[in-house]
Short mmCIF file of C-alpha atoms in Angstrom, two decimals:
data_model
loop_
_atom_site.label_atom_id
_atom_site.label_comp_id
_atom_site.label_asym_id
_atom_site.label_seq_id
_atom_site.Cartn_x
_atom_site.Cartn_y
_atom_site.Cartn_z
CA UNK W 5 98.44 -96.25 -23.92
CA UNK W 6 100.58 -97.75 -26.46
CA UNK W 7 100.82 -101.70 -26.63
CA UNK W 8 104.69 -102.09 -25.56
CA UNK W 9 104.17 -99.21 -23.30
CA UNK W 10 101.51 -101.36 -21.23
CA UNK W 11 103.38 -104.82 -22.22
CA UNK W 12 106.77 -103.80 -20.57
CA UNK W 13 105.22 -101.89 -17.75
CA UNK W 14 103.55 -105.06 -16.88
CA UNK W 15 106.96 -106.96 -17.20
CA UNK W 16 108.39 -105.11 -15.07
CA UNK W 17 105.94 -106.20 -11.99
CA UNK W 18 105.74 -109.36 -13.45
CA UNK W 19 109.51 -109.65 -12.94
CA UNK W 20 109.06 -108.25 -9.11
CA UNK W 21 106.20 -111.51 -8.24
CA UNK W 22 107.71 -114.10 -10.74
CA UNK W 23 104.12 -115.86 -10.39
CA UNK W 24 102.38 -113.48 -11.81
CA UNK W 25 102.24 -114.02 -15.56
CA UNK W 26 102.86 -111.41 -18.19
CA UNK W 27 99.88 -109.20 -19.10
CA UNK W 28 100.01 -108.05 -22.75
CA UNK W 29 98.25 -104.79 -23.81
CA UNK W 30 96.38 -104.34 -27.06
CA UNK W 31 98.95 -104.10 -30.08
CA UNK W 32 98.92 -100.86 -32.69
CA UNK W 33 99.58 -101.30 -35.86
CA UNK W 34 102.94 -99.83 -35.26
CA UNK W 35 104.28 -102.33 -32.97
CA UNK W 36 108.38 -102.29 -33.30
CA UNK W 37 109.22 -106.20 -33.69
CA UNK W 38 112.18 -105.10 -31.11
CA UNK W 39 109.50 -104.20 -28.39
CA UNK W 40 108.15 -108.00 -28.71
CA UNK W 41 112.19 -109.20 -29.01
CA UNK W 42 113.00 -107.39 -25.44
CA UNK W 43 109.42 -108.62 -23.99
CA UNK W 44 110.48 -112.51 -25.25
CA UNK W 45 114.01 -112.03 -23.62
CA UNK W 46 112.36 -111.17 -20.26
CA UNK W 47 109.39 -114.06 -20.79
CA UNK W 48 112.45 -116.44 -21.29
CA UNK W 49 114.22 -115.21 -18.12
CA UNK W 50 111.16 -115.52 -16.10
CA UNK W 51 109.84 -118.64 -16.93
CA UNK W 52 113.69 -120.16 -17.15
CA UNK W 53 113.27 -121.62 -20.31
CA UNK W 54 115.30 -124.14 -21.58
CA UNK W 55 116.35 -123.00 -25.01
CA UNK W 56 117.37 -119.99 -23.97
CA UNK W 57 121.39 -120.87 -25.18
CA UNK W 58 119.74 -122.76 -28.20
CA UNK W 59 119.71 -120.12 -31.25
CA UNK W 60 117.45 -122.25 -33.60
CA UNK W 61 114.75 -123.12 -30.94
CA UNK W 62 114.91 -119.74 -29.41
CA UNK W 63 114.11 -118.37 -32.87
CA UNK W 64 110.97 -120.88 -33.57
CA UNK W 65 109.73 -120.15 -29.69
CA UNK W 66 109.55 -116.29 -30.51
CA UNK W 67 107.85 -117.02 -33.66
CA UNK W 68 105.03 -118.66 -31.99
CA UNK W 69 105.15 -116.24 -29.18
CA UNK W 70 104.46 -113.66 -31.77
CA UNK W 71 101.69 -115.43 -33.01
CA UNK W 72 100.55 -115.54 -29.08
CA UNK W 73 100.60 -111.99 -29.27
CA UNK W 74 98.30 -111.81 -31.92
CA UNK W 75 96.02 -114.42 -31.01
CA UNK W 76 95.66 -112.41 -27.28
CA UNK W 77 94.94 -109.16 -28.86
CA UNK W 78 92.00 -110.40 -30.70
CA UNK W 79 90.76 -112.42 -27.65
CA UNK W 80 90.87 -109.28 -25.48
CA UNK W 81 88.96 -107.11 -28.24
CA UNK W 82 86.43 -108.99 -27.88
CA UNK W 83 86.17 -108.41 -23.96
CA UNK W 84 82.18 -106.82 -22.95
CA UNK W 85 82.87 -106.64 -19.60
CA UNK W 86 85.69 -106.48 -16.77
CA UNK W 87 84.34 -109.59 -15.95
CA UNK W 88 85.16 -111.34 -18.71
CA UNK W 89 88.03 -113.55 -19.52
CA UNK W 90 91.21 -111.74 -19.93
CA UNK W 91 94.21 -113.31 -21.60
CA UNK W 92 97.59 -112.48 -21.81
CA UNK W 93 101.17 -114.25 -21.75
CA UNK W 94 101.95 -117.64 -20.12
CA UNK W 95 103.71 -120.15 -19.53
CA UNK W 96 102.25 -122.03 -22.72
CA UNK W 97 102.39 -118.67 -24.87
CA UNK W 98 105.63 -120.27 -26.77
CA UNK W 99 103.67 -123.21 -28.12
CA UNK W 100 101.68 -123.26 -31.15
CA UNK W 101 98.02 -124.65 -30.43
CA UNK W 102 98.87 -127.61 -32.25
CA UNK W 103 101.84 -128.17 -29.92
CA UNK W 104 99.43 -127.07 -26.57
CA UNK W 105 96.74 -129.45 -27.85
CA UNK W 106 99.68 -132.16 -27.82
CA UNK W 107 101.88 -131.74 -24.96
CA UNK W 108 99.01 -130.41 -22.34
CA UNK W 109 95.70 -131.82 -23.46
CA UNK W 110 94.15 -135.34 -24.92
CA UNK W 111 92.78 -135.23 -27.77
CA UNK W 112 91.56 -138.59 -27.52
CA UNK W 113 89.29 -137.73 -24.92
CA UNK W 114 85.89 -138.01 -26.57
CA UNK W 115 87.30 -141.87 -27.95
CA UNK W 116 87.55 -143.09 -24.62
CA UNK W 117 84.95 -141.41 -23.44
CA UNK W 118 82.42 -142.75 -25.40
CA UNK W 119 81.80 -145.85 -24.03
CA UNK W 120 80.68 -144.59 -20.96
CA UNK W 121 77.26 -143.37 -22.27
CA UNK W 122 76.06 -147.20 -22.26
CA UNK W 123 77.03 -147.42 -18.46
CA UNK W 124 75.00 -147.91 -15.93
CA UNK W 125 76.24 -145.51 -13.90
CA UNK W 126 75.78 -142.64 -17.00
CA UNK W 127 72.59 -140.76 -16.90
CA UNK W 128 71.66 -137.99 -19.10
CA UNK W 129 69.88 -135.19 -16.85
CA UNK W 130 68.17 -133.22 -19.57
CA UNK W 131 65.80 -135.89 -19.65
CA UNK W 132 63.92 -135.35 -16.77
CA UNK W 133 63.78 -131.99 -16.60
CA UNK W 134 60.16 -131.79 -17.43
CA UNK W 135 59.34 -133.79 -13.79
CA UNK W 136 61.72 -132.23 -11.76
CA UNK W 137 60.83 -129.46 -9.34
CA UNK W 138 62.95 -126.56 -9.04
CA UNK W 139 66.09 -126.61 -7.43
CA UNK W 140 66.68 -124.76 -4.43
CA UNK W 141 70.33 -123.60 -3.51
CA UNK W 142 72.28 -120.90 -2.44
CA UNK W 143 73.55 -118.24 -4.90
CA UNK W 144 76.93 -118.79 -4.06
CA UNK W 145 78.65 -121.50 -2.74
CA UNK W 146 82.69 -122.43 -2.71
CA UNK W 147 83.60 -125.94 -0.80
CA UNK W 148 86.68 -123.94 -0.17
CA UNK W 149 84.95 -121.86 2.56
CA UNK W 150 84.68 -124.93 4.22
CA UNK W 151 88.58 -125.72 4.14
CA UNK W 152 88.06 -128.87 2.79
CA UNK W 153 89.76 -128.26 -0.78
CA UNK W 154 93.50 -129.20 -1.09
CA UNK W 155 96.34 -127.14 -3.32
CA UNK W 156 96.53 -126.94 -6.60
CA UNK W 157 98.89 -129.30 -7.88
CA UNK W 158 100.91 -129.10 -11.15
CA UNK W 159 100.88 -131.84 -13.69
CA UNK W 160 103.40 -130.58 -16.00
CA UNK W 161 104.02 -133.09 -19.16
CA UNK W 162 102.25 -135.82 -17.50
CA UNK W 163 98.84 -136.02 -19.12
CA UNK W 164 97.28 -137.44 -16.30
CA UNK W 165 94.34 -134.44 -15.40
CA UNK W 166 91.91 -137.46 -15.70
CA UNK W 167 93.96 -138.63 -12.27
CA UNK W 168 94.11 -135.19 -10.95
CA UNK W 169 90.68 -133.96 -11.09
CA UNK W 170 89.29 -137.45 -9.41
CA UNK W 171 91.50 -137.31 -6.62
CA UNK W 172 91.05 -133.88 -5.76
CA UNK W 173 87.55 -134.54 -5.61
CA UNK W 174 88.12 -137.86 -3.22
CA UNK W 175 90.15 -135.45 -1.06
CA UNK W 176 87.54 -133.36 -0.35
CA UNK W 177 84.81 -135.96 0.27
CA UNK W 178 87.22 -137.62 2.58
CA UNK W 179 88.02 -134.47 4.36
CA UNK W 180 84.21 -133.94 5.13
CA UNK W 181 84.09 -137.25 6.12
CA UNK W 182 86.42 -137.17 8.81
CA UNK W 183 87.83 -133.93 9.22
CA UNK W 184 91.19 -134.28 7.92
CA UNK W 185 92.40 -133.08 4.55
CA UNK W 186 95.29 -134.42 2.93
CA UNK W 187 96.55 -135.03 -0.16
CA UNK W 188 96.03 -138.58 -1.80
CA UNK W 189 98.20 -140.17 -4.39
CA UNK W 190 97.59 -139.18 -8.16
CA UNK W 191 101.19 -141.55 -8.88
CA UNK W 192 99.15 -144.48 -7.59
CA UNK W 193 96.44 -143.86 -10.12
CA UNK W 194 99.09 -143.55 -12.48
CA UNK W 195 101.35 -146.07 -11.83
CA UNK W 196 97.88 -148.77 -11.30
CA UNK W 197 95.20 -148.07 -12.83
CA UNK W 198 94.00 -150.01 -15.94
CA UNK W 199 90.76 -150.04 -17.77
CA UNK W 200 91.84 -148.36 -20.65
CA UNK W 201 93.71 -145.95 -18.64
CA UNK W 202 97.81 -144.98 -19.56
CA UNK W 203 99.51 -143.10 -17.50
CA UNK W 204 100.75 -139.77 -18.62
CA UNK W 205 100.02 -140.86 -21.79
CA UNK W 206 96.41 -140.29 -20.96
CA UNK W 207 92.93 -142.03 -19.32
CA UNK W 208 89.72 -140.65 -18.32
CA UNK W 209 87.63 -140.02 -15.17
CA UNK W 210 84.84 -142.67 -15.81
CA UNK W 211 87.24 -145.52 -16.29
CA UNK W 212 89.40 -144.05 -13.53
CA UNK W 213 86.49 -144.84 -11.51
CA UNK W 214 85.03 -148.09 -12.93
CA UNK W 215 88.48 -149.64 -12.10
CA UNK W 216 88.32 -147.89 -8.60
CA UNK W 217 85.05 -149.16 -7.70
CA UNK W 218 85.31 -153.26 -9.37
CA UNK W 219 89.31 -153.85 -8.12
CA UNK W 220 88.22 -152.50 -4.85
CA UNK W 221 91.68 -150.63 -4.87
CA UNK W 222 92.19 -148.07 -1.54
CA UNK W 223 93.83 -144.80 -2.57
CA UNK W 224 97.18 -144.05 -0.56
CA UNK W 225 98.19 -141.14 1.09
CA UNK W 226 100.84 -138.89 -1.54
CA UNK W 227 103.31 -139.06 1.36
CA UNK W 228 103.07 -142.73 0.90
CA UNK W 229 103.15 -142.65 -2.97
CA UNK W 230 104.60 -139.19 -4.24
CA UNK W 231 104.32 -137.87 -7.62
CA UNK W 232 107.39 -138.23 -10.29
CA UNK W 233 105.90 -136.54 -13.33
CA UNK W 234 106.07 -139.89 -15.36
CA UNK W 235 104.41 -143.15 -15.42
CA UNK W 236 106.79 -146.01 -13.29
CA UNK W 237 105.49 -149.81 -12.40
CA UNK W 238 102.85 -149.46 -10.10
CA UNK W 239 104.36 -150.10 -6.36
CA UNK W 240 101.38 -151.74 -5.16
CA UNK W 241 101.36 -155.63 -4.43
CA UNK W 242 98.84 -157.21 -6.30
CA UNK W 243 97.84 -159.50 -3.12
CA UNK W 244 96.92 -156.34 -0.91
CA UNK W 245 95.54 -154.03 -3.43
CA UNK W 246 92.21 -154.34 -1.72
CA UNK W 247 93.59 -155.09 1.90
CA UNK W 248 95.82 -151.78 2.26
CA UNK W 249 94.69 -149.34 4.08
CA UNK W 250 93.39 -145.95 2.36
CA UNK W 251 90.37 -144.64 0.88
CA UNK W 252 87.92 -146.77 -1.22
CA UNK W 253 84.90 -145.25 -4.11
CA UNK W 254 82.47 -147.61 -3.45
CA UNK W 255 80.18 -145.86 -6.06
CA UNK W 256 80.18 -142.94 -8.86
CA UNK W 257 78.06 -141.42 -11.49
CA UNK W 258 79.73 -140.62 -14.73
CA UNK W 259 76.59 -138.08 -16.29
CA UNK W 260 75.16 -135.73 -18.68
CA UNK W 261 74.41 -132.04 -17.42
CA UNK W 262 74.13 -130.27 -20.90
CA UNK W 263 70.89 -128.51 -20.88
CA UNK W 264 70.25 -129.63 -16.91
CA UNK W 265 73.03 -127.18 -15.48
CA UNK W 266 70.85 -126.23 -12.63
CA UNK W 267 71.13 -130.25 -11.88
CA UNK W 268 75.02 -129.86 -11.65
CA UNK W 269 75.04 -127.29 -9.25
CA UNK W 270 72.31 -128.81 -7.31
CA UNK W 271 74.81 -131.65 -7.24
CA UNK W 272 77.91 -129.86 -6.55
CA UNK W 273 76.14 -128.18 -3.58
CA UNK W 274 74.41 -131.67 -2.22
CA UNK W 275 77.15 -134.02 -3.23
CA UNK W 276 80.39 -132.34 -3.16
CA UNK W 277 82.75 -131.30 -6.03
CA UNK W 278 82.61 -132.96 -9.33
CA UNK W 279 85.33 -133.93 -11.27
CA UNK W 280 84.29 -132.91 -15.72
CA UNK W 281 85.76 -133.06 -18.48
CA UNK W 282 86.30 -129.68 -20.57
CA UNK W 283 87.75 -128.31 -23.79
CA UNK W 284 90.89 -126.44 -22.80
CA UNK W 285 92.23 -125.45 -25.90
CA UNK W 286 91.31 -122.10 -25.65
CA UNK W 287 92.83 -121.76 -21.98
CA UNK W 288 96.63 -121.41 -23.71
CA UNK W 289 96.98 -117.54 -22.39
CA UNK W 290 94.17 -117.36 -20.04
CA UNK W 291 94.85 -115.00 -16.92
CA UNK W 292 91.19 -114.65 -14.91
CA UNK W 293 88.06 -113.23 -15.28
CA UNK W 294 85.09 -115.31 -16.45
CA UNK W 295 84.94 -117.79 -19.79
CA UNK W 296 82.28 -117.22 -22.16
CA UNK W 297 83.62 -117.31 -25.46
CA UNK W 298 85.98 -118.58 -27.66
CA UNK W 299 85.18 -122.39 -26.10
CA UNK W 300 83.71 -124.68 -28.35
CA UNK W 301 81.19 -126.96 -26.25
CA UNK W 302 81.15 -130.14 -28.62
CA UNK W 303 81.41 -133.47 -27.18
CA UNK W 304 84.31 -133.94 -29.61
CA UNK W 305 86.22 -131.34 -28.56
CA UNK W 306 86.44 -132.79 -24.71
CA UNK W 307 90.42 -132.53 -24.37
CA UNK W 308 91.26 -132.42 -20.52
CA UNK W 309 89.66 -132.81 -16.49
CA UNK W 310 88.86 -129.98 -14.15
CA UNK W 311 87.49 -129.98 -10.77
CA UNK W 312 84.60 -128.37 -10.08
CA UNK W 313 84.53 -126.68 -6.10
CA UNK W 314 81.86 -124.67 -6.35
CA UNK W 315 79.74 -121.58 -8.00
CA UNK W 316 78.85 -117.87 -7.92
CA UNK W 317 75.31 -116.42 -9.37
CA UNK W 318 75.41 -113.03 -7.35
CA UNK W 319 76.23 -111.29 -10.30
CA UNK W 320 75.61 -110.71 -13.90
CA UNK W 321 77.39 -113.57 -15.07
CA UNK W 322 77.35 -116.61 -13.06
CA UNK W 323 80.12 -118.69 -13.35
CA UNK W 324 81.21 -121.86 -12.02
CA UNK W 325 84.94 -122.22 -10.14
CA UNK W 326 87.13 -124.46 -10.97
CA UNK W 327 90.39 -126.13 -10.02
CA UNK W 328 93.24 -126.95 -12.33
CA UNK W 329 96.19 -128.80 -12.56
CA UNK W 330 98.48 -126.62 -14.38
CA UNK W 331 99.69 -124.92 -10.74
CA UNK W 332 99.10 -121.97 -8.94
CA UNK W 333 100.71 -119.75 -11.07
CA UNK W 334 98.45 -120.41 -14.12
CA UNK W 335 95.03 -118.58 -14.19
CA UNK W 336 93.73 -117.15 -11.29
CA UNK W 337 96.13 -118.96 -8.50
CA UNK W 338 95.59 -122.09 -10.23
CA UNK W 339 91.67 -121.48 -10.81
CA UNK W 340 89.29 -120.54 -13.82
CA UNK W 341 85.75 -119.60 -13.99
CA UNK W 342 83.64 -120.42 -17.11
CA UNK W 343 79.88 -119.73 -17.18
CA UNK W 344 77.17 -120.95 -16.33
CA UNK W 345 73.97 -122.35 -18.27
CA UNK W 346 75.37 -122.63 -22.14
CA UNK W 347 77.61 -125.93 -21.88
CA UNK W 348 80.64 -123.60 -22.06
CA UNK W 349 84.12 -125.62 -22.99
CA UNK W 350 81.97 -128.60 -22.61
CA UNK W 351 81.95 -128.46 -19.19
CA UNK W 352 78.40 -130.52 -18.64
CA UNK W 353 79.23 -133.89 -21.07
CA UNK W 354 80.62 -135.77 -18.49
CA UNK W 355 80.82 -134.83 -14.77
CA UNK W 356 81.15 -137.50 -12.19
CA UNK W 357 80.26 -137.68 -8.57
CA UNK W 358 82.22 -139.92 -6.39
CA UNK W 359 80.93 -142.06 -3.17
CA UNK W 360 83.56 -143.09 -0.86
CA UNK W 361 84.27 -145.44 1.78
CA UNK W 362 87.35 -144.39 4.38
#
């Protein structure tokens, strides 16, 4: 089947469940430039974008939509499986990767990251693997069986996954804890939270954490402390920051899983999810399947937080799952799965486990 055959038969369902994103065929080298002009019209309309009445930006967002195009026909190509990733159009596919890398991800990640390696609450779990036994869990396991996971939540512009990724790991802890789930404040964290940490402007997990656990702060309920999508003065009075009631991390790890990845799901089986940082740059027209490729693992690629809920080995490619913050519409209802065992995306630098005290 032709490329804009598949590309607008797709749109057209696409168009019927507005969250589901655009699916793009494999291109021919006869591709009619008007084919990609009527698919951009209808990606526009979908995702209601703004420049749609602008004639110079609408003319620089096909161009990089185009490029999109290309750079999703030669991910796809290099599919093995129907298990692998599959990538198509989204919400991002108008950006350049310079502009994704910008607007959606941190680049200073690994800077502020860096630091934590002399902690003492960093601990590097290849080095033990020589004296530790095998570990013994189950070949599957999902904390969202257990209903204790909350939504996925959408960050938009604010560059504040380090926020998103700890609290949705505090939710779930708390929920086990005492059998109620519920949303807790990301705003807080980014309204409050120093060490390093800015807002939407950017932070990380481990300092996220460090500040948690020495200012004693309690984490509010969202209700109590909604989300605006940008960073305000934090609403919290400085004299019962530690009085208030809410949720307290009394204690956290902030370690090392590359070449120890049996370790990390050992933990996220024992522990509970684990909030990680990742390379996402290659996520910009990601639509499911698993993540093997096209992910560099380097420490100084580290660009954005995930969530990690849980794991599947039952088949040929195990994979771990985990949560976003780029909402339900993006990946698999807000979800990726990247494998397991080859520091994939970088997912093993840095993953943190949280103690809490409700």
């Amino acid at each position: 089947m032709e490329w804009k055959t598949i590309a607008l038969t797709t749109l057209i369902v696409s168009l019927c469940f507005l969250a589901i994103p655009i699916k793009v065929g494999p291109a021919d080298n006869g591709t009619n430039s008007t084919e990609q002009t009527k698919l951009f019209e209808e990606y526009v309309d979908q995702y209601q974008k703004p420049y749609r009445h602008n004639p110079d930006e609408y003319q620089k967002r096909f161009s990089r939509f185009q490029e999109s195009l290309k750079t999703i026909e030669t991910l796809n190509k290099q599919r093995k499986s129907n298990s692998d990733a599959r990538y198509g159009v989204t919400k991002f596919s108008d950006m350049s990767e310079e502009e994704f890398l910008q607007l959606h991800l941190r680049p200073d990640l690994p800077t502020r990251s860096e630091k934590h390696h002399q902690s003492v609450n960093h601990h590097d779990h290849a080095l033990d693997r020589s004296k530790r036994a095998p570990v013994v869990i189950p070949d599957k396991f999902d904390w969202r069986d257990q209903k204790v996971v909350t939504s996925v939540k959408t960050q938009g512009v604010c560059g504040a996954c380090w926020a998103f990724s700890t609290i949705g790991v505090i939710e779930t802890l708390f929920a086990l804890k005492n059998g109620t789930l519920q949303s807790l404040s990301v705003q807080e964290m980014i309204d409050c939270a120093k060490n390093d940490n800015n807002g939407c402007e950017g932070g990380d997990i481990c300092s996220l954490l460090s500040w948690l656990v020495a200012t004693k702060t309690k984490i509010v309920p969202e209700s109590n402390y909604p989300f605006i999508r940008k960073t305000d003065t934090c609403k919290l009075q400085k004299a019962s920051m530690k009085t208030q009631t809410g949720i307290r991390v009394s204690d956290y790890t902030c370690d090392s899983y590359v070449k120890a990845e049996d370790k990390l799901l050992s933990t996220i089986v024992n522990k509970g999810p684990v909030a990680t940082a990742v390379n996402a740059l290659s996520w910009q027209n990601y639509l499911g399947g698993i993540i093997q490729y096209h992910c560099d693992g380097a420490y100084t690629s580290l660009n954005h937080a995930v969530e990690i809920v849980g794991y599947d080995k039952t088949g040929p490619i195990p994979f771990y799952i985990v949560k976003n913050s780029w909402g339900p519409s993006f990946g698999d209802k807000g979800y990726l799965y990247i494998a397991i065992g080859s520091n994939v995306c970088g997912i093993a630098h840095q993953a943190s486990t949280i103690n809490i005290v409700p």
